[in-house]
XYZ file of C-alpha atoms in Angstrom:
669
model
C -11.995 6.439 0.725
C -12.515 9.282 -0.728
C -9.005 7.573 -2.645
C -10.513 4.153 -2.649
C -13.227 5.488 -3.966
C -11.498 6.198 -7.283
C -10.123 2.921 -7.305
C -13.550 1.851 -7.086
C -14.101 4.305 -10.369
C -11.577 2.306 -12.710
C -13.862 -0.460 -11.906
C -16.178 1.310 -12.937
C -15.100 2.286 -15.949
C -16.336 -0.041 -19.316
C -12.737 1.448 -21.338
C -10.871 -0.409 -18.879
C -10.194 -4.172 -19.345
C -12.075 -6.696 -17.845
C -9.954 -8.779 -15.533
C -8.052 -4.616 -15.256
C -11.704 -4.214 -13.803
C -11.200 -7.068 -11.362
C -8.147 -6.178 -9.864
C -9.455 -2.611 -9.209
C -12.786 -4.570 -7.079
C -9.712 -6.358 -5.505
C -7.414 -3.388 -4.998
C -10.798 -1.865 -3.272
C -11.192 -5.109 -0.975
C -8.683 -5.165 0.402
C -7.889 -1.508 0.519
C -10.776 -1.241 3.291
C -10.171 -4.137 4.892
C -6.467 -2.316 5.797
C -8.631 0.969 6.433
C -10.699 -0.893 8.843
C -7.283 -2.265 10.902
C -5.491 1.060 10.747
C -7.374 3.779 10.291
C -11.370 2.331 12.202
C -8.962 2.143 15.548
C -7.718 5.207 15.648
C -11.145 6.744 15.162
C -13.102 4.634 17.846
C -10.520 5.267 20.035
C -11.117 9.108 19.761
C -14.218 7.888 21.469
C -12.605 6.817 25.246
C -11.682 10.833 25.168
C -14.212 13.142 27.147
C -16.270 14.925 24.478
C -14.861 18.337 24.598
C -11.591 16.304 24.080
C -12.663 14.881 20.484
C -14.020 18.105 19.195
C -11.536 20.010 19.954
C -8.819 17.479 18.270
C -11.317 17.253 14.755
C -14.002 19.875 14.551
C -16.963 17.990 15.425
C -18.029 14.583 17.488
C -17.005 11.586 17.363
C -20.089 9.286 16.595
C -20.142 12.474 14.234
C -17.409 10.936 12.825
C -18.138 7.837 12.819
C -21.558 7.693 11.175
C -19.740 9.174 7.924
C -17.483 6.639 7.629
C -20.249 4.179 7.944
C -22.378 5.748 5.151
C -19.430 5.765 3.150
C -18.422 2.910 3.651
C -21.958 1.429 3.050
C -22.312 3.553 -0.406
C -19.410 2.287 -1.551
C -19.748 -0.558 -0.551
C -23.740 -1.044 -2.667
C -21.674 0.217 -5.745
C -18.719 -2.193 -5.094
C -22.284 -4.326 -5.895
C -23.422 -2.900 -8.411
C -20.229 -3.016 -10.519
C -19.215 -6.590 -9.738
C -23.425 -8.254 -10.280
C -24.201 -5.491 -13.324
C -21.029 -5.264 -15.147
C -17.899 -7.324 -14.914
C -19.773 -11.124 -13.861
C -21.672 -10.397 -16.620
C -19.137 -9.695 -19.305
C -17.062 -12.645 -17.768
C -20.157 -14.847 -19.374
C -20.303 -12.830 -22.893
C -16.768 -14.579 -23.322
C -17.476 -17.872 -21.263
C -17.027 -17.487 -18.220
C -19.497 -17.768 -15.540
C -18.558 -17.499 -11.202
C -21.286 -18.989 -9.850
C -21.956 -15.618 -7.515
C -25.643 -16.620 -5.640
C -27.068 -18.469 -7.526
C -27.745 -21.933 -7.952
C -24.950 -24.664 -8.549
C -25.938 -26.680 -11.974
C -27.201 -30.058 -11.649
C -24.611 -30.843 -13.818
C -21.543 -30.152 -11.231
C -23.938 -30.565 -8.391
C -21.467 -34.783 -7.876
C -17.859 -32.686 -8.890
C -18.505 -30.279 -6.591
C -19.308 -32.305 -3.942
C -16.457 -34.322 -5.129
C -14.400 -31.901 -4.003
C -15.072 -31.330 -1.056
C -15.233 -34.965 0.357
C -11.649 -35.271 -0.726
C -9.744 -31.756 -0.535
C -11.917 -29.808 1.719
C -13.823 -31.529 4.369
C -10.143 -32.219 5.935
C -9.381 -28.376 6.821
C -13.101 -27.766 7.556
C -13.550 -27.042 11.449
C -17.131 -26.882 12.667
C -17.337 -25.412 16.420
C -20.748 -25.681 18.068
C -21.976 -22.646 20.230
C -22.674 -24.614 23.548
C -20.359 -22.534 26.077
C -17.946 -25.057 26.879
C -15.073 -23.507 23.514
C -14.636 -19.887 23.497
C -14.834 -18.973 19.647
C -11.549 -16.734 18.558
C -11.664 -15.630 15.303
C -8.706 -14.718 13.251
C -8.454 -11.564 11.856
C -9.694 -11.336 8.038
C -10.365 -15.048 8.290
C -14.113 -16.917 6.844
C -16.438 -18.006 8.507
C -19.672 -19.455 8.475
C -22.158 -18.683 11.684
C -25.194 -21.117 11.314
C -28.264 -21.906 12.694
C -29.180 -25.750 13.323
C -31.392 -28.171 15.115
C -32.026 -32.045 16.056
C -34.923 -33.006 14.482
C -36.460 -34.729 17.319
C -35.531 -31.247 19.526
C -37.159 -27.937 18.743
C -34.552 -26.124 20.229
C -32.342 -23.601 17.253
C -28.362 -23.914 18.254
C -25.470 -22.235 17.000
C -22.239 -23.693 14.947
C -18.960 -22.027 13.705
C -17.634 -23.253 10.532
C -14.504 -21.937 9.482
C -13.889 -21.684 5.508
C -10.217 -22.153 4.757
C -9.474 -20.248 1.233
C -6.203 -19.403 3.120
C -5.238 -22.648 3.120
C -7.065 -24.038 -0.173
C -7.160 -22.077 -3.343
C -10.995 -19.633 -2.780
C -12.406 -20.385 -6.487
C -12.313 -23.902 -7.814
C -12.782 -24.373 -11.715
C -15.458 -26.832 -12.633
C -16.151 -28.836 -15.930
C -17.093 -26.635 -18.496
C -20.202 -27.004 -20.522
C -21.959 -25.447 -23.729
C -17.956 -24.052 -24.345
C -18.517 -22.258 -21.274
C -16.147 -21.924 -18.392
C -17.108 -22.179 -14.714
C -15.515 -21.324 -11.527
C -16.934 -22.140 -7.751
C -16.211 -19.865 -4.726
C -14.553 -22.243 -1.547
C -18.079 -20.365 0.235
C -20.239 -22.355 -2.493
C -18.206 -25.699 -2.145
C -18.804 -25.650 1.565
C -23.293 -24.205 1.281
C -23.356 -26.812 -0.730
C -22.020 -29.164 1.491
C -23.133 -28.186 4.609
C -25.290 -31.263 5.554
C -22.775 -32.986 5.847
C -20.889 -31.738 8.371
C -23.253 -31.797 10.394
C -25.044 -35.940 10.835
C -27.932 -35.649 12.188
C -29.501 -31.447 12.357
C -31.332 -30.036 10.326
C -29.980 -26.164 8.544
C -31.862 -23.977 9.343
C -29.581 -21.150 7.975
C -25.987 -20.224 6.874
C -24.355 -16.643 6.963
C -21.033 -15.061 5.808
C -19.092 -13.340 8.538
C -15.753 -11.877 9.166
C -13.772 -9.920 11.494
C -10.257 -7.361 11.235
C -8.577 -6.853 13.851
C -6.469 -3.685 14.221
C -3.012 -4.353 13.766
C -1.584 -1.752 15.594
C 1.629 -3.388 18.161
C 1.982 -2.456 20.586
C 5.483 -2.063 21.316
C 7.059 -0.345 24.526
C 9.069 2.943 24.223
C 11.878 0.639 25.502
C 15.440 -0.968 24.860
C 15.940 -3.405 26.990
C 14.891 -5.831 25.188
C 15.506 -7.539 21.880
C 13.340 -5.404 19.285
C 13.124 -9.187 16.514
C 11.793 -11.438 19.410
C 9.372 -8.571 20.447
C 8.084 -7.590 17.114
C 7.813 -11.767 16.243
C 5.856 -12.070 20.494
C 3.728 -9.058 18.945
C 2.918 -10.709 15.165
C 1.384 -13.777 17.172
C -0.554 -11.498 18.739
C -2.107 -9.768 15.742
C -4.275 -11.677 14.686
C -7.087 -11.538 17.086
C -6.202 -8.585 18.219
C -9.322 -6.254 19.295
C -11.779 -6.364 17.263
C -12.357 -3.640 14.409
C -15.038 -4.185 12.062
C -17.506 -7.406 12.076
C -18.647 -7.453 8.930
C -21.746 -9.997 8.030
C -24.145 -10.979 4.853
C -26.615 -8.658 5.021
C -29.915 -10.865 5.351
C -28.439 -12.342 9.103
C -31.637 -11.993 11.494
C -30.576 -9.630 14.238
C -30.628 -11.928 16.993
C -28.078 -14.295 15.114
C -25.688 -10.918 15.098
C -26.178 -9.946 18.201
C -25.868 -13.627 19.914
C -22.134 -13.000 17.664
C -21.480 -9.543 18.981
C -21.850 -10.452 22.636
C -20.492 -13.907 21.931
C -17.518 -11.612 20.410
C -17.287 -8.624 22.616
C -17.973 -6.493 19.813
C -19.542 -2.955 19.778
C -22.029 -1.257 18.206
C -20.305 0.946 16.251
C -18.096 -2.174 14.600
C -21.100 -3.911 13.011
C -20.968 -3.770 9.186
C -23.810 -5.326 6.985
C -21.706 -6.758 3.599
C -22.403 -8.771 0.787
C -22.644 -12.740 0.508
C -19.042 -13.134 -0.394
C -16.067 -11.275 1.510
C -12.590 -11.516 1.280
C -12.756 -10.398 -2.277
C -10.123 -9.370 -2.443
C -9.026 -13.084 -3.943
C -11.028 -12.243 -6.848
C -7.443 -11.019 -8.638
C -6.754 -14.549 -8.366
C -9.420 -15.325 -10.518
C -8.657 -18.145 -13.723
C -8.787 -16.507 -16.402
C -9.063 -19.399 -19.069
C -5.805 -18.174 -21.031
C -7.846 -15.240 -22.259
C -5.669 -11.954 -23.035
C -8.273 -9.459 -21.026
C -5.253 -6.885 -19.170
C -4.425 -3.885 -20.675
C -1.552 -4.267 -23.046
C 1.424 -4.461 -21.653
C 4.778 -1.391 -21.023
C 7.728 -3.565 -21.614
C 10.369 -2.520 -20.220
C 12.881 -0.081 -21.808
C 16.172 -0.808 -21.243
C 18.379 1.606 -19.936
C 22.177 1.806 -20.891
C 23.220 -1.283 -18.634
C 22.953 -3.506 -21.930
C 26.152 -0.832 -23.617
C 28.546 -0.744 -21.149
C 27.943 -4.660 -18.643
C 30.059 -2.302 -16.075
C 27.724 -0.681 -13.859
C 30.217 0.778 -11.605
C 31.919 3.005 -14.777
C 28.780 3.598 -16.716
C 27.724 5.581 -12.162
C 31.506 7.134 -12.391
C 30.994 8.998 -16.174
C 27.663 10.104 -15.265
C 24.352 9.961 -12.896
C 22.350 7.143 -13.947
C 18.169 8.273 -13.197
C 15.940 5.698 -13.780
C 11.808 5.650 -14.230
C 10.476 2.752 -13.288
C 8.664 1.328 -13.830
C 8.789 2.333 -17.636
C 12.440 1.407 -17.421
C 13.741 -1.919 -16.435
C 14.965 -2.288 -12.977
C 18.001 -4.310 -14.344
C 20.563 -1.427 -13.386
C 19.871 -1.278 -10.104
C 19.693 -5.693 -9.649
C 23.221 -4.979 -11.154
C 24.921 -2.610 -9.189
C 24.215 -5.054 -5.986
C 24.919 -8.364 -7.792
C 28.312 -6.570 -8.997
C 28.517 -5.621 -5.985
C 28.274 -8.649 -4.490
C 31.115 -10.709 -7.011
C 33.520 -7.441 -7.733
C 37.161 -8.739 -5.692
C 37.981 -4.377 -5.416
C 34.069 -3.582 -3.711
C 35.181 -3.515 0.296
C 31.880 -2.864 1.714
C 28.211 -2.213 0.952
C 25.458 -0.345 3.560
C 22.347 0.386 2.830
C 18.196 0.548 4.836
C 15.919 -2.098 3.174
C 11.803 -1.150 4.394
C 10.205 -3.977 2.222
C 11.824 -6.574 1.146
C 10.480 -9.306 -1.569
C 9.778 -12.337 -0.543
C 12.061 -13.627 -2.995
C 14.816 -10.649 -3.172
C 17.891 -11.201 -6.009
C 18.866 -7.758 -4.030
C 19.079 -9.491 -0.539
C 20.733 -12.537 -1.766
C 23.310 -10.272 -2.902
C 24.207 -8.666 0.260
C 23.869 -12.408 1.692
C 26.592 -13.425 -1.083
C 29.265 -10.100 -0.804
C 29.443 -10.400 3.115
C 29.982 -15.214 2.087
C 32.678 -13.031 -0.241
C 34.479 -10.760 2.189
C 32.861 -7.850 2.288
C 32.053 -6.052 4.997
C 27.777 -5.694 4.355
C 25.809 -2.431 6.885
C 22.398 -3.613 7.032
C 19.478 -1.362 8.518
C 16.716 -3.223 8.527
C 13.647 -1.757 9.524
C 11.411 -4.869 11.075
C 8.357 -2.022 11.491
C 7.228 -2.072 8.275
C 3.455 -2.211 8.501
C 1.918 -6.135 7.980
C 6.327 -6.813 6.180
C 7.337 -7.911 9.899
C 7.308 -11.838 9.132
C 9.154 -11.162 6.338
C 11.623 -8.446 7.534
C 12.843 -11.035 10.214
C 13.376 -13.972 8.042
C 14.981 -12.499 5.933
C 17.004 -10.641 8.778
C 18.911 -14.123 9.987
C 19.481 -15.473 7.025
C 21.092 -11.961 6.944
C 22.628 -12.456 10.383
C 24.157 -15.776 9.532
C 25.789 -14.605 6.557
C 27.777 -12.337 8.868
C 25.409 -8.693 7.775
C 25.753 -6.944 9.888
C 22.278 -5.685 10.940
C 21.217 -2.356 12.798
C 17.335 -2.638 14.032
C 15.119 0.468 14.391
C 14.622 2.160 17.735
C 11.180 2.019 19.675
C 10.521 5.280 18.632
C 11.211 5.802 14.651
C 10.810 4.123 12.069
C 13.639 4.381 8.989
C 11.648 4.736 5.738
C 14.025 6.123 3.847
C 15.617 4.388 0.695
C 19.432 4.127 0.481
C 22.531 2.264 -0.148
C 25.885 3.158 -0.305
C 29.161 0.945 -2.272
C 32.643 1.741 -1.370
C 34.975 0.848 -4.149
C 38.605 1.100 -5.006
C 39.747 2.428 -7.975
C 43.282 2.241 -8.634
C 44.230 2.758 -4.634
C 42.096 5.541 -4.314
C 38.597 5.239 -1.997
C 35.324 5.765 -5.137
C 31.659 5.871 -3.195
C 28.861 4.831 -4.965
C 25.431 5.960 -4.255
C 21.545 5.048 -5.123
C 18.394 6.911 -4.149
C 15.460 6.192 -5.022
C 12.049 7.372 -4.009
C 10.265 3.755 -3.569
C 11.697 0.834 -2.013
C 14.822 -2.072 -3.427
C 11.912 -4.798 -4.381
C 12.136 -6.144 -7.529
C 8.235 -6.998 -7.167
C 6.425 -3.860 -6.590
C 9.156 -1.993 -9.041
C 6.639 -3.817 -11.308
C 3.926 -1.617 -10.878
C 4.988 1.409 -8.521
C 6.196 4.008 -10.103
C 9.050 5.616 -8.968
C 12.488 7.278 -9.842
C 16.433 5.422 -8.386
C 19.326 7.420 -9.101
C 22.798 6.243 -8.780
C 25.450 8.568 -8.884
C 29.209 8.748 -7.492
C 28.692 12.001 -6.118
C 31.751 13.229 -3.949
C 29.342 15.185 -1.273
C 25.840 12.630 -2.187
C 28.500 10.000 -0.893
C 29.831 11.692 2.193
C 26.315 12.920 3.582
C 25.546 9.644 3.092
C 27.791 7.675 5.257
C 27.469 10.093 7.631
C 23.041 9.359 7.723
C 24.045 5.705 8.092
C 27.051 6.278 10.974
C 24.277 7.642 12.852
C 21.933 5.423 12.374
C 24.071 2.786 14.128
C 24.332 4.198 16.737
C 20.338 3.022 17.576
C 19.398 6.661 19.111
C 17.201 9.780 18.430
C 19.585 12.676 17.708
C 20.444 15.237 19.911
C 18.824 18.178 18.155
C 18.487 18.754 14.698
C 21.697 21.023 14.354
C 23.988 17.334 15.518
C 24.315 16.686 11.648
C 24.925 18.474 9.273
C 23.499 18.041 4.563
C 24.595 20.203 2.299
C 22.795 17.609 -0.487
C 20.707 15.780 1.519
C 17.774 16.511 3.073
C 17.223 14.724 5.700
C 14.302 14.477 8.333
C 14.639 15.169 11.822
C 18.128 17.326 10.942
C 17.475 19.981 7.725
C 14.219 19.078 5.488
C 11.443 20.632 6.989
C 13.103 23.971 7.492
C 15.039 23.146 4.037
C 10.603 22.828 2.084
C 10.260 25.971 4.554
C 12.756 28.259 2.706
C 11.803 27.689 -0.596
C 8.404 27.648 -0.212
C 9.594 30.885 1.402
C 11.360 31.303 -1.572
C 8.614 31.229 -3.672
C 6.184 33.298 -1.604
C 9.366 36.121 -2.098
C 9.918 36.301 -6.152
C 5.624 36.779 -6.019
C 5.757 39.866 -4.253
C 8.754 40.982 -5.533
C 5.999 41.057 -8.830
C 7.649 37.981 -10.348
C 5.969 34.212 -10.635
C 6.101 32.056 -7.939
C 5.429 28.433 -9.045
C 5.324 25.094 -6.721
C 4.600 22.042 -8.081
C 5.167 18.848 -5.849
C 3.807 15.208 -6.357
C 3.321 12.877 -3.309
C 1.061 10.157 -1.844
C 0.224 11.928 0.716
C -0.303 15.897 2.422
C -1.063 15.500 5.737
C 0.863 17.614 7.946
C 0.141 20.660 9.037
C 2.912 22.636 9.156
C 3.478 22.481 5.261
C -0.270 23.295 4.720
C 0.446 26.282 6.468
C 3.006 26.722 4.017
C 0.997 26.274 0.985
C -1.558 28.768 1.958
C -0.233 31.362 3.011
C 2.272 30.587 -0.105
C -1.835 30.472 -2.142
C -2.342 34.291 -0.393
C 1.430 35.513 -1.592
C -0.359 34.977 -5.006
C 2.412 31.847 -5.421
C 0.489 29.190 -8.275
C 0.229 25.310 -6.716
C 0.030 22.531 -8.621
C -0.562 19.129 -6.497
C -0.644 15.547 -7.755
C -1.645 13.527 -4.138
C -2.705 10.720 -5.234
C -4.281 9.341 -1.223
C -5.083 12.152 2.163
C -4.882 15.173 1.396
C -5.595 17.592 3.506
C -5.364 20.009 2.388
C -8.197 21.770 1.252
C -8.204 23.277 -2.464
C -9.815 26.425 -4.689
C -11.030 28.101 -1.116
C -11.495 31.811 -1.135
C -8.286 34.268 -0.258
C -6.635 31.271 1.135
C -6.136 28.221 -1.134
C -7.454 30.126 -4.761
C -4.516 29.501 -6.596
C -4.231 25.718 -5.051
C -5.402 23.277 -7.805
C -4.929 19.126 -6.502
C -4.812 16.353 -8.848
C -5.011 12.901 -8.262
C -4.256 9.594 -10.703
C -5.442 6.600 -10.677
C -3.949 3.457 -13.271
C -2.691 0.524 -13.977
C 0.453 1.481 -12.285
C -0.133 2.800 -8.738
C 1.595 6.309 -8.771
C 3.787 6.291 -6.107
C 6.610 8.631 -6.132
C 8.061 11.755 -4.580
C 8.463 14.880 -6.710
C 9.406 18.416 -5.628
C 10.035 21.068 -8.016
C 9.701 24.756 -6.970
C 10.149 27.493 -9.546
C 10.516 27.032 -13.248
C 12.823 27.635 -15.702
C 16.357 26.140 -15.579
C 16.751 27.845 -11.883
C 13.909 25.435 -10.563
C 15.177 23.296 -7.893
C 13.710 19.946 -8.304
C 13.276 16.910 -5.112
C 13.012 13.710 -5.173
C 12.896 11.518 -2.466
C 11.346 8.776 -0.132
C 9.166 10.995 1.899
C 5.194 12.282 2.054
C 4.387 15.607 4.098
C 2.421 13.588 6.530
C 3.343 13.976 10.700
C 4.952 10.400 11.067
C 7.238 11.149 7.642
C 8.296 14.397 8.916
C 8.343 13.810 12.610
C 8.292 10.028 13.277
C 10.482 8.714 10.718
C 13.724 9.011 9.221
C 13.463 9.798 5.589
C 16.062 11.111 2.636
C 15.309 13.434 -0.504
C 18.060 15.157 -2.384
C 18.401 17.567 -5.059
C 18.693 16.994 -8.387
C 21.392 18.498 -10.105
C 22.118 17.686 -13.924
C 19.914 19.730 -16.174
C 18.989 16.725 -17.876
C 17.301 14.665 -15.285
C 15.981 17.642 -14.232
C 14.107 18.770 -17.374
C 12.682 14.554 -17.644
C 11.054 15.082 -13.649
C 9.668 18.356 -14.742
C 8.674 17.505 -18.085
C 7.345 13.896 -16.040
C 5.535 16.124 -13.727
C 4.172 18.586 -16.562
C 2.483 15.230 -18.597
C 1.399 13.813 -15.506
C -0.640 17.717 -15.039
C -2.298 17.091 -18.444
C -4.272 14.061 -17.703
C -6.965 14.305 -18.571
C -7.808 10.115 -18.716
C -7.472 8.945 -15.230
C -6.543 11.839 -13.327
C -9.282 13.644 -11.841
C -9.523 16.728 -9.513
C -10.408 18.226 -5.924
C -13.167 20.774 -5.284
C -13.361 22.875 -2.161
C -15.547 20.731 -0.555
C -13.271 17.360 -1.865
C -14.672 15.902 -4.462
C -13.472 14.108 -6.944
C -14.264 16.041 -10.729
C -13.395 14.486 -13.856
C -11.226 17.305 -16.371
C -12.788 18.936 -19.191
C -11.428 17.091 -22.587
C -10.635 20.014 -24.881
C -9.450 17.971 -27.638
C -7.143 15.393 -27.411
C -7.074 12.583 -24.918
C -3.745 12.055 -22.263
C -3.035 9.203 -20.620
C -0.603 10.355 -18.142
C 1.536 7.060 -17.603
C 0.664 6.086 -21.888
C 2.550 9.715 -22.444
C 5.107 9.000 -20.114
C 6.414 5.807 -21.621
C 5.717 6.904 -25.448
C 8.382 10.298 -23.934
C 10.448 7.933 -22.269
C 11.156 5.874 -25.130
C 12.170 9.074 -27.027
C 14.660 10.218 -24.818
C 16.391 6.580 -25.344
């Protein structure tokens, strides 16, 4: 929730272009929905435990935690409304865009709105009178109206439900412009305006919007004997009707209607939240722009060396490639798979896929490779939350093409971003490896910051092949010594031990009178063992700099515990997604990149892969990259020992890390 509030701060910032601010409101709304589908159900589940157990797990009573969550979300939503109503919507009006937002529709638009309703919307409307004959079971995250109404000849008040088909139709409709002002209306208001048409012979007493969030967890039993693909697919059909986790209703809805609905829907009192007139405001990202340029000036991705040398494999054989996304083009990665698909000397391709783009060029290249007679092995993680259906769709296409598919096992997820191509070069087998901090997904590569290493290193290739062979066995390791790795860090095998060793080395330096330094950039920091290791290092005098985008369970700046630890968070135009680990300083420092956050799930319930960067040039680039982010005083905040976000002091020039990194990489190129 703290991270999501930081997202909201970007929406509030006058320095951010207007449509970018709308996008941050959209991200905030989307994040909040995910919070209620993933995190909040876990908090609710604690209430089923004995009170003593609750306190042992969390340090406080569960009802206190729920109250804090509800208070914080209420505060954030109030600020969300203030930003939208007092800043962004008036700003849009100033440039000639009027979004009808809880205001009367002009007479000039009444007939047009009625025509849109009758010709485009009405066929998707499914009204339901709640008379006890038909059961109402709202889908997850779908929008509805609760209507109180009565026949003109009766006193009996009835209740009805009307769906808002924003999943089938656009959320926004453009109306005729008036006096050089462009008008936009929610589909919600088109239906409100025409509710009488839906219920002829009834008097409409009140209309209030609401929606339900449902627990997104798939209930997969720990067993092997049922096809995991079919099992997940069956669970996906049930997800939209899973247990409720939030009933979000329009503020002002009378309590009698609230109580009626939560009784009908079997909702708990601690799952009830008041909201605004409009829900699912993640749709704000699709608001028509009318051609107005109200976005950030674009960073054109910088080209790599690929344009000078058409053969990606010759290029990698001559020198490792390190690509910084999205500042540099994703084309070398696409070329890697596209050329592998048609190169007659390529024999085998191995890859682990987690989130596949909906129109994936990489997946299509793999299909082409298989059809071209190459042996293609794909480890496809079917349990990538909210991407399960897309991954299942691709799995069927790949299987039909003759690709060998390996599905995940119930107990563990494969979150690694790794690939390998085996090629016959002058009667010698040469292996080319790809290791990334982000998914093989050309869509997210445009706005996620990540690093990708392409290398012909023989030891790395040998260890990747060893890991792929193990994954094909579809089982958990017997013990962490089952596979030995020299250059790779792999969770379940050597990752925790390696990170513990590197922390200990910095502690040892400090105890011997030297300077210990640890610099880490992660999405989330939660795993107790790693946190305790950093606390011990801090107590020993090691200086620790952490850039943690989202969840951070380490409390910095506590006397005699973490006073040598500083934590920063950066939110800007690109989503900070890369994982960088730097231990030590100067030429002797060890620099590691990879897929693993320091969370329980990453280190204990997933297969993650990190790799140490040996190339001096690339080590220096990653250290400089971290330092540019550390020096950001524009889009960063510092977490204090109360876990509050504070803006850094600006002494001199304003430093925007993402702009500075783009300039740095451009200069290097």
